[in-house]
XYZ file of N, CA, C and O in Angstrom:
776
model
N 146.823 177.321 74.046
C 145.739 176.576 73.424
C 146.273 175.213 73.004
O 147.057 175.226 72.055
N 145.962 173.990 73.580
C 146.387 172.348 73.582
C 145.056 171.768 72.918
O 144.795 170.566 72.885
N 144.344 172.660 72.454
C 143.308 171.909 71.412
C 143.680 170.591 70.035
O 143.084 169.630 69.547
N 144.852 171.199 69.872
C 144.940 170.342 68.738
C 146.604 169.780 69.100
O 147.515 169.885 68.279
N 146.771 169.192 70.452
C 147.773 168.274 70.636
C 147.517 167.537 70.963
O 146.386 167.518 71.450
N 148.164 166.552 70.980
C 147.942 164.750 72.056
C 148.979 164.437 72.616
O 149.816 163.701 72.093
N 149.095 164.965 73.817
C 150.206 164.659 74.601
C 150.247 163.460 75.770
O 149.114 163.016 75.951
N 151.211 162.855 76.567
C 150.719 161.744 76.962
C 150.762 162.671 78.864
O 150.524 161.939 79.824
N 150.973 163.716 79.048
C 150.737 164.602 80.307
C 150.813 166.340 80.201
O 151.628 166.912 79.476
N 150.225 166.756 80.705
C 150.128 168.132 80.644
C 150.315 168.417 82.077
O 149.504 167.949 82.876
N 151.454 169.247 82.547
C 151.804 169.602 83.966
C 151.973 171.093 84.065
O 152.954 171.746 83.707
N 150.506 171.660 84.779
C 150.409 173.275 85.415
C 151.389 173.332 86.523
O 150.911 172.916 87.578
N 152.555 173.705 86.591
C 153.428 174.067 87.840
C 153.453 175.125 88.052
O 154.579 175.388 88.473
N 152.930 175.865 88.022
C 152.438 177.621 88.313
C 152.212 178.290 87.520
O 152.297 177.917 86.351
N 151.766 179.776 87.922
C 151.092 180.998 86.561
C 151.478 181.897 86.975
O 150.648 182.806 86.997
N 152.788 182.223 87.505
C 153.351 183.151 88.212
C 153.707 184.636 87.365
O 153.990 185.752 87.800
N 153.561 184.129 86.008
C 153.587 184.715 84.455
C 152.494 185.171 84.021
O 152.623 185.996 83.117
N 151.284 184.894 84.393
C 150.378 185.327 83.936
C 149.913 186.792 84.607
O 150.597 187.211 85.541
N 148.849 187.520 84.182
C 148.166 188.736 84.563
C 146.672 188.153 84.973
O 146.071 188.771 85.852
N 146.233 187.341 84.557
C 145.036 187.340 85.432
C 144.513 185.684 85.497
O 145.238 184.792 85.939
N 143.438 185.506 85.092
C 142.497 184.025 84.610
C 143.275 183.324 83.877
O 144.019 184.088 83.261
N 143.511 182.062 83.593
C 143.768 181.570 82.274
C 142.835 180.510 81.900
O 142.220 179.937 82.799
N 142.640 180.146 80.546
C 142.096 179.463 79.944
C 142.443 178.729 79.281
O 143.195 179.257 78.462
N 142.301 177.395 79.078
C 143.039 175.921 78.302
C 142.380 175.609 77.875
O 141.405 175.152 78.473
N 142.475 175.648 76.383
C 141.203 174.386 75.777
C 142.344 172.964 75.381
O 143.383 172.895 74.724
N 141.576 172.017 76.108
C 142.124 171.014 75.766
C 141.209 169.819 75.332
O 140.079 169.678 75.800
N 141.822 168.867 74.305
C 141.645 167.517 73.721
C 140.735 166.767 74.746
O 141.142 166.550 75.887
N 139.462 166.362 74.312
C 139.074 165.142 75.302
C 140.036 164.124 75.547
O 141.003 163.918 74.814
N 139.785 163.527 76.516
C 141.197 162.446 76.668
C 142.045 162.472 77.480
O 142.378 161.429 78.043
N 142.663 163.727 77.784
C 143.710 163.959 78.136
C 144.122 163.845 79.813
O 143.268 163.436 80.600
N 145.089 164.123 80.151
C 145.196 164.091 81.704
C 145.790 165.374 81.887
O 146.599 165.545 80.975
N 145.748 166.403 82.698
C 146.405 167.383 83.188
C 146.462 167.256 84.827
O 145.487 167.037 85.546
N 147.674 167.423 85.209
C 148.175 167.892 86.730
C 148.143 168.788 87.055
O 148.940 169.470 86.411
N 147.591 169.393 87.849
C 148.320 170.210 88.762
C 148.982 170.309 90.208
O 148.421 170.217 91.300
N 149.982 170.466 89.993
C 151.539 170.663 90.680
C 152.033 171.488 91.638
O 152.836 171.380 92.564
N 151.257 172.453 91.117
C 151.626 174.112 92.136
C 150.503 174.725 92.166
O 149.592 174.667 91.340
N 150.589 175.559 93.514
C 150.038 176.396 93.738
C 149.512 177.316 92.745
O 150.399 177.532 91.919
N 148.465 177.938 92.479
C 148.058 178.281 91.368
C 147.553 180.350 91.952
O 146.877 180.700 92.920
N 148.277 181.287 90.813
C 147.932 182.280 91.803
C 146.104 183.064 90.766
O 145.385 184.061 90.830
N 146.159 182.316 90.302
C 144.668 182.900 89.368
C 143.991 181.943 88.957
O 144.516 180.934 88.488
N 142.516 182.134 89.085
C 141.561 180.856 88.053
C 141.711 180.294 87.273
O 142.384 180.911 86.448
N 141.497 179.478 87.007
C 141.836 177.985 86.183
C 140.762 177.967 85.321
O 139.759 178.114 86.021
N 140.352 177.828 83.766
C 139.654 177.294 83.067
C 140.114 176.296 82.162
O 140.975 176.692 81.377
N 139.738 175.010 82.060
C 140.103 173.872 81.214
C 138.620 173.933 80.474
O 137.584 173.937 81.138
N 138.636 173.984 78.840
C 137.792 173.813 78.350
C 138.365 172.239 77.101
O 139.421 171.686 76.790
N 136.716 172.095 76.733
C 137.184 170.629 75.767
C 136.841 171.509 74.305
O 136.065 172.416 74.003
N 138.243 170.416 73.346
C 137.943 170.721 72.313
C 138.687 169.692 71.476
O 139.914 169.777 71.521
N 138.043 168.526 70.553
C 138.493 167.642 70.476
C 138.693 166.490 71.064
O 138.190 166.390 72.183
N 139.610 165.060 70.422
C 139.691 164.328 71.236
C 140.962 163.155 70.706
O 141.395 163.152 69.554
N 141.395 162.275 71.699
C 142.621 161.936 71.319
C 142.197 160.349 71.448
O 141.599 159.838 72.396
N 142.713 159.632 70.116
C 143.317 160.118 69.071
C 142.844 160.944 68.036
O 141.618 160.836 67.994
N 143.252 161.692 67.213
C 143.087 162.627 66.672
C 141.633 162.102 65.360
O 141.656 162.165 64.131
N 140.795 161.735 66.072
C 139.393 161.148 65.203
C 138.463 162.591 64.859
O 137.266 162.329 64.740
N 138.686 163.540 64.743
C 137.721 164.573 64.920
C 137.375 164.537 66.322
O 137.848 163.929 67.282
N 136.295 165.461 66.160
C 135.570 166.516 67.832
C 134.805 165.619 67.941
O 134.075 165.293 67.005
N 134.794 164.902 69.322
C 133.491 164.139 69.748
C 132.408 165.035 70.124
O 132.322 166.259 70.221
N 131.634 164.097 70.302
C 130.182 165.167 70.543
C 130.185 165.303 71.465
O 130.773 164.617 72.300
N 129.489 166.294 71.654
C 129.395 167.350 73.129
C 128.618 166.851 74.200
O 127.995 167.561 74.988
N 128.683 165.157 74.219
C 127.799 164.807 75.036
C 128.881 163.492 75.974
O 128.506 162.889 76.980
N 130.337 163.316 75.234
C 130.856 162.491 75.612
C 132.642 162.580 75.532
O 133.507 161.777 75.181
N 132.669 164.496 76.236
C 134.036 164.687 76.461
C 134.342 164.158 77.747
O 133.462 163.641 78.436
N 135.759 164.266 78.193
C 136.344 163.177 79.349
C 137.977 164.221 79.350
O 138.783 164.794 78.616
N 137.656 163.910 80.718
C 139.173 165.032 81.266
C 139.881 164.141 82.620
O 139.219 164.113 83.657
N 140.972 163.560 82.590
C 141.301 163.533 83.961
C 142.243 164.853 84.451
O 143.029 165.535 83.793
N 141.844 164.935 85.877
C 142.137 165.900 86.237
C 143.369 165.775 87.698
O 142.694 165.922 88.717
N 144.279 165.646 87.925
C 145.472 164.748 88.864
C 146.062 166.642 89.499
O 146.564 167.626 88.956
N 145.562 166.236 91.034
C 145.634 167.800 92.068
C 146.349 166.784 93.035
O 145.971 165.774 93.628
N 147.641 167.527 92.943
C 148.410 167.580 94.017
C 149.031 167.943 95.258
O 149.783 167.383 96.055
N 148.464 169.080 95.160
C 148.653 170.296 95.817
C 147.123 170.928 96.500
O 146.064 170.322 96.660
N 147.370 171.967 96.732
C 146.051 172.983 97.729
C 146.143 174.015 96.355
O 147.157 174.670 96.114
N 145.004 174.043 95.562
C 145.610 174.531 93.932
C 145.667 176.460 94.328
O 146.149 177.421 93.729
N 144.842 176.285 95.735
C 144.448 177.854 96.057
C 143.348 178.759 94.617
O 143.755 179.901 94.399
N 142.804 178.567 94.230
C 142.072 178.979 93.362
C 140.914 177.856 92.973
O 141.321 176.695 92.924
N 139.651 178.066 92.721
C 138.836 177.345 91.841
C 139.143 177.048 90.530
O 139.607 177.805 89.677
N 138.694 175.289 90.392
C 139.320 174.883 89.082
C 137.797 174.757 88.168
O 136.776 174.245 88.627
N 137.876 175.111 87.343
C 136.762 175.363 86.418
C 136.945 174.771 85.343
O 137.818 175.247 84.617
N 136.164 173.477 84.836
C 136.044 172.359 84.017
C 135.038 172.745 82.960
O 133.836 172.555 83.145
N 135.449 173.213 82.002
C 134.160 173.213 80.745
C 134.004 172.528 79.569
O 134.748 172.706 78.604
N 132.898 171.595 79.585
C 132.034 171.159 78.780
C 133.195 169.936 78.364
O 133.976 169.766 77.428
N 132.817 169.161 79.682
C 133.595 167.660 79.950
C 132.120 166.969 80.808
O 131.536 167.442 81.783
N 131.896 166.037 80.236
C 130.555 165.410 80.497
C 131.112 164.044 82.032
O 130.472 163.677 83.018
N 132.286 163.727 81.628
C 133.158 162.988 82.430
C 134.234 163.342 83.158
O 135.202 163.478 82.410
N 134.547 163.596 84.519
C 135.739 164.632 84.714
C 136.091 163.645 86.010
O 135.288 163.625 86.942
N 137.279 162.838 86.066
C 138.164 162.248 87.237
C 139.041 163.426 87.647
O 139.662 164.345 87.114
N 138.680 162.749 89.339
C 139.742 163.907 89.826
C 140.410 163.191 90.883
O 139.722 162.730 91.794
N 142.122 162.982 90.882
C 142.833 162.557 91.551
C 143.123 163.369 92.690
O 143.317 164.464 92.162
N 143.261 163.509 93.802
C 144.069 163.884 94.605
C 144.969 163.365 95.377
O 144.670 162.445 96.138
N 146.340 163.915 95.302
C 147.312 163.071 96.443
C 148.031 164.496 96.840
O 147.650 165.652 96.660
N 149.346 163.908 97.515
C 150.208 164.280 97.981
C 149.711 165.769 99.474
O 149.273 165.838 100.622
N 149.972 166.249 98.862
C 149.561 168.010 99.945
C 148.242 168.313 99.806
O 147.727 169.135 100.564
N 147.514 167.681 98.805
C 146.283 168.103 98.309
C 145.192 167.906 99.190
O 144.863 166.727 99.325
N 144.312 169.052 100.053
C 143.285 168.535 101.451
C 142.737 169.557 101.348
O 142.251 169.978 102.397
N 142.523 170.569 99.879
C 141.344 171.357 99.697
C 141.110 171.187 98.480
O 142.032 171.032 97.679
N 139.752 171.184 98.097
C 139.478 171.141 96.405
C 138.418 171.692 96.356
O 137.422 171.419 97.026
N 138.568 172.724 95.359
C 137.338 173.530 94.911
C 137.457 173.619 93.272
O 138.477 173.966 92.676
N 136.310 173.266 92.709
C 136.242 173.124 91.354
C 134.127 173.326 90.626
O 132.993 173.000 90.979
N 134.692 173.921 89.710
C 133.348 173.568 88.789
C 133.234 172.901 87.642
O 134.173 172.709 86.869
N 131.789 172.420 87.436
C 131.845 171.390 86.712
C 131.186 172.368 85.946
O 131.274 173.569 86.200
N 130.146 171.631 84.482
C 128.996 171.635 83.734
C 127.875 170.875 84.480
O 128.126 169.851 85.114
N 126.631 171.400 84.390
C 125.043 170.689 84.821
C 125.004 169.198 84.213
O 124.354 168.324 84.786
N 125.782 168.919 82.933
C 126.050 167.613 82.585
C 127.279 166.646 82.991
O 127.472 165.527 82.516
N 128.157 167.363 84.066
C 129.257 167.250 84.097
C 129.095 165.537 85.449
O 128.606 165.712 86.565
N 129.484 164.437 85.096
C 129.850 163.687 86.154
C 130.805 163.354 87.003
O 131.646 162.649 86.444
N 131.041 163.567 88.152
C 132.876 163.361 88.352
C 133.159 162.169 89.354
O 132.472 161.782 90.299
N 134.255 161.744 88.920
C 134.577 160.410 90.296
C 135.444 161.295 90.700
O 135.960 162.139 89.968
N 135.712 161.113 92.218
C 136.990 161.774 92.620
C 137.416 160.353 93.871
O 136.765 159.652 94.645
N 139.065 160.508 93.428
C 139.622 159.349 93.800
C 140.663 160.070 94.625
O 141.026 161.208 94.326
N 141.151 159.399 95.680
C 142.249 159.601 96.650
C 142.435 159.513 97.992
O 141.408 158.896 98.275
N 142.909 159.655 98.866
C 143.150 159.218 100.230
C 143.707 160.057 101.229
O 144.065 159.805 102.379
N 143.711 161.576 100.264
C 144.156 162.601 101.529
C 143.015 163.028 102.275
O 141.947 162.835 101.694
N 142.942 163.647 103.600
C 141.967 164.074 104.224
C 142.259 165.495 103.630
O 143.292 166.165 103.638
N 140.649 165.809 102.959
C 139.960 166.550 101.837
C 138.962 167.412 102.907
O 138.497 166.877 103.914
N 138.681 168.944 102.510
C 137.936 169.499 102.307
C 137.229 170.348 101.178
O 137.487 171.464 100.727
N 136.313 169.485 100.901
C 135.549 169.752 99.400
C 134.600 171.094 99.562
O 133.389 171.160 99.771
N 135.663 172.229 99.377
C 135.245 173.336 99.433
C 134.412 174.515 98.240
O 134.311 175.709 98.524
N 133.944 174.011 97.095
C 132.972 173.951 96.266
C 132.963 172.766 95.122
O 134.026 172.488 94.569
N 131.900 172.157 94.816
C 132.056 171.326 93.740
C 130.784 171.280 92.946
O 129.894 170.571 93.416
N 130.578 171.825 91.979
C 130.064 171.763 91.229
C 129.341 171.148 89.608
O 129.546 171.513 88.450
N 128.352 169.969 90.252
C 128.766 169.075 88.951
C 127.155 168.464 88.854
O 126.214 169.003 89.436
N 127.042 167.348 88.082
C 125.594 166.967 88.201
C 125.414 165.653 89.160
O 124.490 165.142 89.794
N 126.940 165.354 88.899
C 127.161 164.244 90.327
C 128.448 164.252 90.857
O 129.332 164.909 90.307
N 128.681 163.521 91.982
C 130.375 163.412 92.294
C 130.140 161.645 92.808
O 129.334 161.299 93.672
N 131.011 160.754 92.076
C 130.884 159.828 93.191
C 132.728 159.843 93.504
O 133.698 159.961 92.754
N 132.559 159.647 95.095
C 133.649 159.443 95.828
C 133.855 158.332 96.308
O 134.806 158.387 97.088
N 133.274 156.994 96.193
C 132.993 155.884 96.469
C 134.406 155.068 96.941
O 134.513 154.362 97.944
N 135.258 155.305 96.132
C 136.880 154.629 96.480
C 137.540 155.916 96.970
O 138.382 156.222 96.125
N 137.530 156.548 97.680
C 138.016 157.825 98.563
C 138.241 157.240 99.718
O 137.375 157.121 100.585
N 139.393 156.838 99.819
C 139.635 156.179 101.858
C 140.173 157.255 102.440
O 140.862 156.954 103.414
N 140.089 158.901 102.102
C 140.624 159.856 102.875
C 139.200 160.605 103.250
O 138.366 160.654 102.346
N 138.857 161.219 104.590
C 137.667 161.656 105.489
C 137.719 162.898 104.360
O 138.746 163.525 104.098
N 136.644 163.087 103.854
C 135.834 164.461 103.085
C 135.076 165.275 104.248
O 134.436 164.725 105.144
N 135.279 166.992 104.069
C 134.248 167.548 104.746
C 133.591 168.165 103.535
O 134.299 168.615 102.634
N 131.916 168.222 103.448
C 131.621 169.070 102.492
C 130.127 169.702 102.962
O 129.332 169.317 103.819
N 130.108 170.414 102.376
C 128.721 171.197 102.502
C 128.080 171.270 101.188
O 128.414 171.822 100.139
N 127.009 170.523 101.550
C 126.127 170.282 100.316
C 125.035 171.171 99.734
O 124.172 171.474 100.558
N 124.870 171.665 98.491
C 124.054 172.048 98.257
C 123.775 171.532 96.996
O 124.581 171.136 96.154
N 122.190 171.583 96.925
C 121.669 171.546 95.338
C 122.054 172.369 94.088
O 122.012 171.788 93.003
N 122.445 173.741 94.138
C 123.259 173.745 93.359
C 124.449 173.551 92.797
O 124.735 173.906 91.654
N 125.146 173.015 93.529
C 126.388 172.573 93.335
C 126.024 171.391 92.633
O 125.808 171.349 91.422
N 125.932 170.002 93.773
C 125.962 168.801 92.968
C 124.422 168.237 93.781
O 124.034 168.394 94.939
N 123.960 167.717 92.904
C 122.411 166.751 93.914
C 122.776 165.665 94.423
O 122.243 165.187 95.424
N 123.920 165.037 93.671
C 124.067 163.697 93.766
C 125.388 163.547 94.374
O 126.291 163.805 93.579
N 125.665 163.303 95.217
C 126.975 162.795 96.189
C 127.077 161.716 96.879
O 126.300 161.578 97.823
N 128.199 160.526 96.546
C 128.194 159.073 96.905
C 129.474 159.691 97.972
O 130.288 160.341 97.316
N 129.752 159.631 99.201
C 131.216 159.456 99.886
C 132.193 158.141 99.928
O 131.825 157.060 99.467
N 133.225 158.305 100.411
C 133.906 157.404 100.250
C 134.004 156.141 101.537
O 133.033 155.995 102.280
N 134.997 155.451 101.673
C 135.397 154.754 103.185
C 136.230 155.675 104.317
O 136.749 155.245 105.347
N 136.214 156.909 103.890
C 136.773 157.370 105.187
C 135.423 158.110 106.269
O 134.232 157.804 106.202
N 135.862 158.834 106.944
C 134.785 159.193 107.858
C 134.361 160.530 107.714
O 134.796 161.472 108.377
N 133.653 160.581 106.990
C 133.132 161.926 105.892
C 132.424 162.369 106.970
O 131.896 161.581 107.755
N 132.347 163.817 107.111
C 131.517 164.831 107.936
C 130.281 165.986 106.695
O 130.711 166.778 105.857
N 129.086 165.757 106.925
C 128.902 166.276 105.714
C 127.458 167.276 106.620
O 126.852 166.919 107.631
N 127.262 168.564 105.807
C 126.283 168.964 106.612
C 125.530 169.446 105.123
O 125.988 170.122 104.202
N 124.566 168.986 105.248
C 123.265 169.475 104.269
C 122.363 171.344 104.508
O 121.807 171.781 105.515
N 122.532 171.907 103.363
C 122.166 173.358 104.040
C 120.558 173.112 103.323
O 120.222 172.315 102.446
N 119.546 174.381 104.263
C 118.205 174.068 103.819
C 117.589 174.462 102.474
O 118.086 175.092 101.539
N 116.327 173.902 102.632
C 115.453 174.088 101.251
C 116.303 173.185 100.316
O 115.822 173.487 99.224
N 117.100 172.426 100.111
C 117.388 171.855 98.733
C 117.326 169.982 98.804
O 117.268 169.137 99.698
N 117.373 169.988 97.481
C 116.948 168.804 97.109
C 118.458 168.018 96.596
O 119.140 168.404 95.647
N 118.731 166.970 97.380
C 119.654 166.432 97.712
C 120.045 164.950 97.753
O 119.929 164.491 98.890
N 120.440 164.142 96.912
C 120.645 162.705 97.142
C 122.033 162.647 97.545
O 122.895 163.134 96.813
N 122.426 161.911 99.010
C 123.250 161.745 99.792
C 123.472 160.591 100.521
O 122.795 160.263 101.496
N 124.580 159.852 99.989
C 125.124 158.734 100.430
C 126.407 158.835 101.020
O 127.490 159.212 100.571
N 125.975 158.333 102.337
C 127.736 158.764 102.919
C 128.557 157.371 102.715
O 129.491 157.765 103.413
N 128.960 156.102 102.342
C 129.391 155.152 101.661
C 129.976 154.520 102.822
O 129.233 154.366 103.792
N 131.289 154.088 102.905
C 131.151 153.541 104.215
C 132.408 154.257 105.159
O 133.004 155.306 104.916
N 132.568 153.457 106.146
C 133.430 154.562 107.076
C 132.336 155.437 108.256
O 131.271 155.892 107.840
N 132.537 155.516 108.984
C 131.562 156.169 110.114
C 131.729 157.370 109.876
O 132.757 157.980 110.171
N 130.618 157.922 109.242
C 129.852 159.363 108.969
C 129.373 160.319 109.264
O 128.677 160.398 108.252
N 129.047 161.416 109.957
C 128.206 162.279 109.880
C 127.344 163.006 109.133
O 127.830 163.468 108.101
N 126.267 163.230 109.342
C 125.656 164.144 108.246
C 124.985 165.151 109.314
O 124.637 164.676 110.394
N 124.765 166.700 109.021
C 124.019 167.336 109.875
C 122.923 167.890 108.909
O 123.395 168.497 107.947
N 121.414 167.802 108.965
C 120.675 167.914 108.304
C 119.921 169.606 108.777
O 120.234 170.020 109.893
N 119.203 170.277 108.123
C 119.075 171.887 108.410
C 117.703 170.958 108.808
O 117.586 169.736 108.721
N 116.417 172.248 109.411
C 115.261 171.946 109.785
C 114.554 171.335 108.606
O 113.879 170.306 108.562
N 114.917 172.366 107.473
C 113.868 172.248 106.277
C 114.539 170.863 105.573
O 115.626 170.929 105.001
N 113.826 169.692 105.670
C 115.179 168.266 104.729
C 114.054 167.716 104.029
O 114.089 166.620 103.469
N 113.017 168.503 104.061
C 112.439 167.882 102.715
C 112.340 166.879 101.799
O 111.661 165.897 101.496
N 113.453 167.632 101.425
C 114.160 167.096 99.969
C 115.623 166.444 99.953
O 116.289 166.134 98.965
N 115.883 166.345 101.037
C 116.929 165.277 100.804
C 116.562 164.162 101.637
O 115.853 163.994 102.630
N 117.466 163.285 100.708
C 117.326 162.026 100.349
C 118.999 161.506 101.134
O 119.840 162.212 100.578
N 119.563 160.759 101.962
C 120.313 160.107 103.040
C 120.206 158.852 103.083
O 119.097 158.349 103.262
N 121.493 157.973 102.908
C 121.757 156.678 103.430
C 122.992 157.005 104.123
O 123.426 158.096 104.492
N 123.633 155.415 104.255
C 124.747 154.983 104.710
C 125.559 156.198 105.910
O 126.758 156.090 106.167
N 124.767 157.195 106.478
C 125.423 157.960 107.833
C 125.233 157.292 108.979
O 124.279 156.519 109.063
N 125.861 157.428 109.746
C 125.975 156.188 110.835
C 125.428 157.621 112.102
O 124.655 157.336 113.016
N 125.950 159.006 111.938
C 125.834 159.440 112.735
C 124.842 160.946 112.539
O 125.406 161.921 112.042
N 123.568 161.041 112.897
C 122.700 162.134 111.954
C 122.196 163.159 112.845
O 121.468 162.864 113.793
N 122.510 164.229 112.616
C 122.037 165.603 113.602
C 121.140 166.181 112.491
O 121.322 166.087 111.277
N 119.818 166.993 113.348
C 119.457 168.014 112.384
C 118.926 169.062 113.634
O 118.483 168.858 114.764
N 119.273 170.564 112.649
C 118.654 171.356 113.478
C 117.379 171.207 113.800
O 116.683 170.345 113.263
N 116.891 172.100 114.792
C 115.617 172.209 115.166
C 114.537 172.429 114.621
O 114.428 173.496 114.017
N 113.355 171.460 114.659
C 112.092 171.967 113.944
C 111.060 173.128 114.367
O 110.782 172.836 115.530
N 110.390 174.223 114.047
C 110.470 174.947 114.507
C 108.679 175.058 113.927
O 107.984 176.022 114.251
């Protein structure tokens, strides 16, 4: 429990010690890495904030989040209204959840497959590494891509704002697209109308 520290890095290098889930409540503010491979779920919760001013309100916690690695597990972000997420080095899968209030930039340049993300937005806008993702409305509605050459396929029935940013794109759209909403793809498939 890092609730009531202020440290200037927090580095997960494995849980090879643990028995199952773990859970972190940590300081708004803060930055945590992860380093290693991770062999159980991840929960980062907020509590507080640095400098040590009292608990901000629950409407304006902030986490950076620095993935280095393939974490092998879902990273689960609670009740961070602001959540950066770095990726470098080995790092070319990311799966994470947010909060319904949760916004996230995600920054980096490895070729990424954004294999759940869960948030109320993601912008990837400065991402010069190619994202694959599969979009859905419950996950995130709102997805900006970056300058690399994002492959993105939209699944049906949901309601969807989708910007593929720049970099030559794909998007593959289901029959039912309704509800989503598409710019900046250079290259657009949809299944068959039926």
């Amino acid at each position: 429990d890092l609730d009531g520290i202020g440290v200037d890095a927090i580095n997960i290098s494995g849980d090879a010690s643990s028995a199952g889930a773990n859970v972190m409540n940590v300081l708004s503010g803060q930055t945590v890495t992860i380093s290693d491979a991770l062999g159980h779920g991840l929960t980062i919760s907020s509590d507080g904030s640095v400098p040590a001013t009292g608990a901000v309100a629950d409407t304006a916690e902030v986490l950076t989040l620095n993935v280095a690695v393939n974490a092998g597990q879902t990273l689960t972000v609670s009740d961070y209204e602001t959540l950066t997420i770095n990726t470098s080095g080995t790092a070319t899968s990311l799966a994470f959840v947010g909060g319904a209030t949760t916004d996230v930039t995600l920054n980096g340049g490895t070729t990424l497959a954004l294999t759940a993300a869960t948030a109320k937005s993601i912008n990837a806008a400065a991402y010069t590494g190619a994202i694959t993702h599969t979009a859905t409305s419950a996950q995130a509605g709102t997805v900006t891509y970056g300058t690399g050459n994002d492959s993105v396929t939209a699944t049906t029935a949901q309601t969807l704002v989708l910007d593929g940013g720049a970099g030559d794109d794909t998007l593959v759209l289901p029959a039912d697209a309704d509800g989503i909403t598409f710019s900046n793809f250079e290259v657009i498939t949809q299944a068959t109308v039926t």
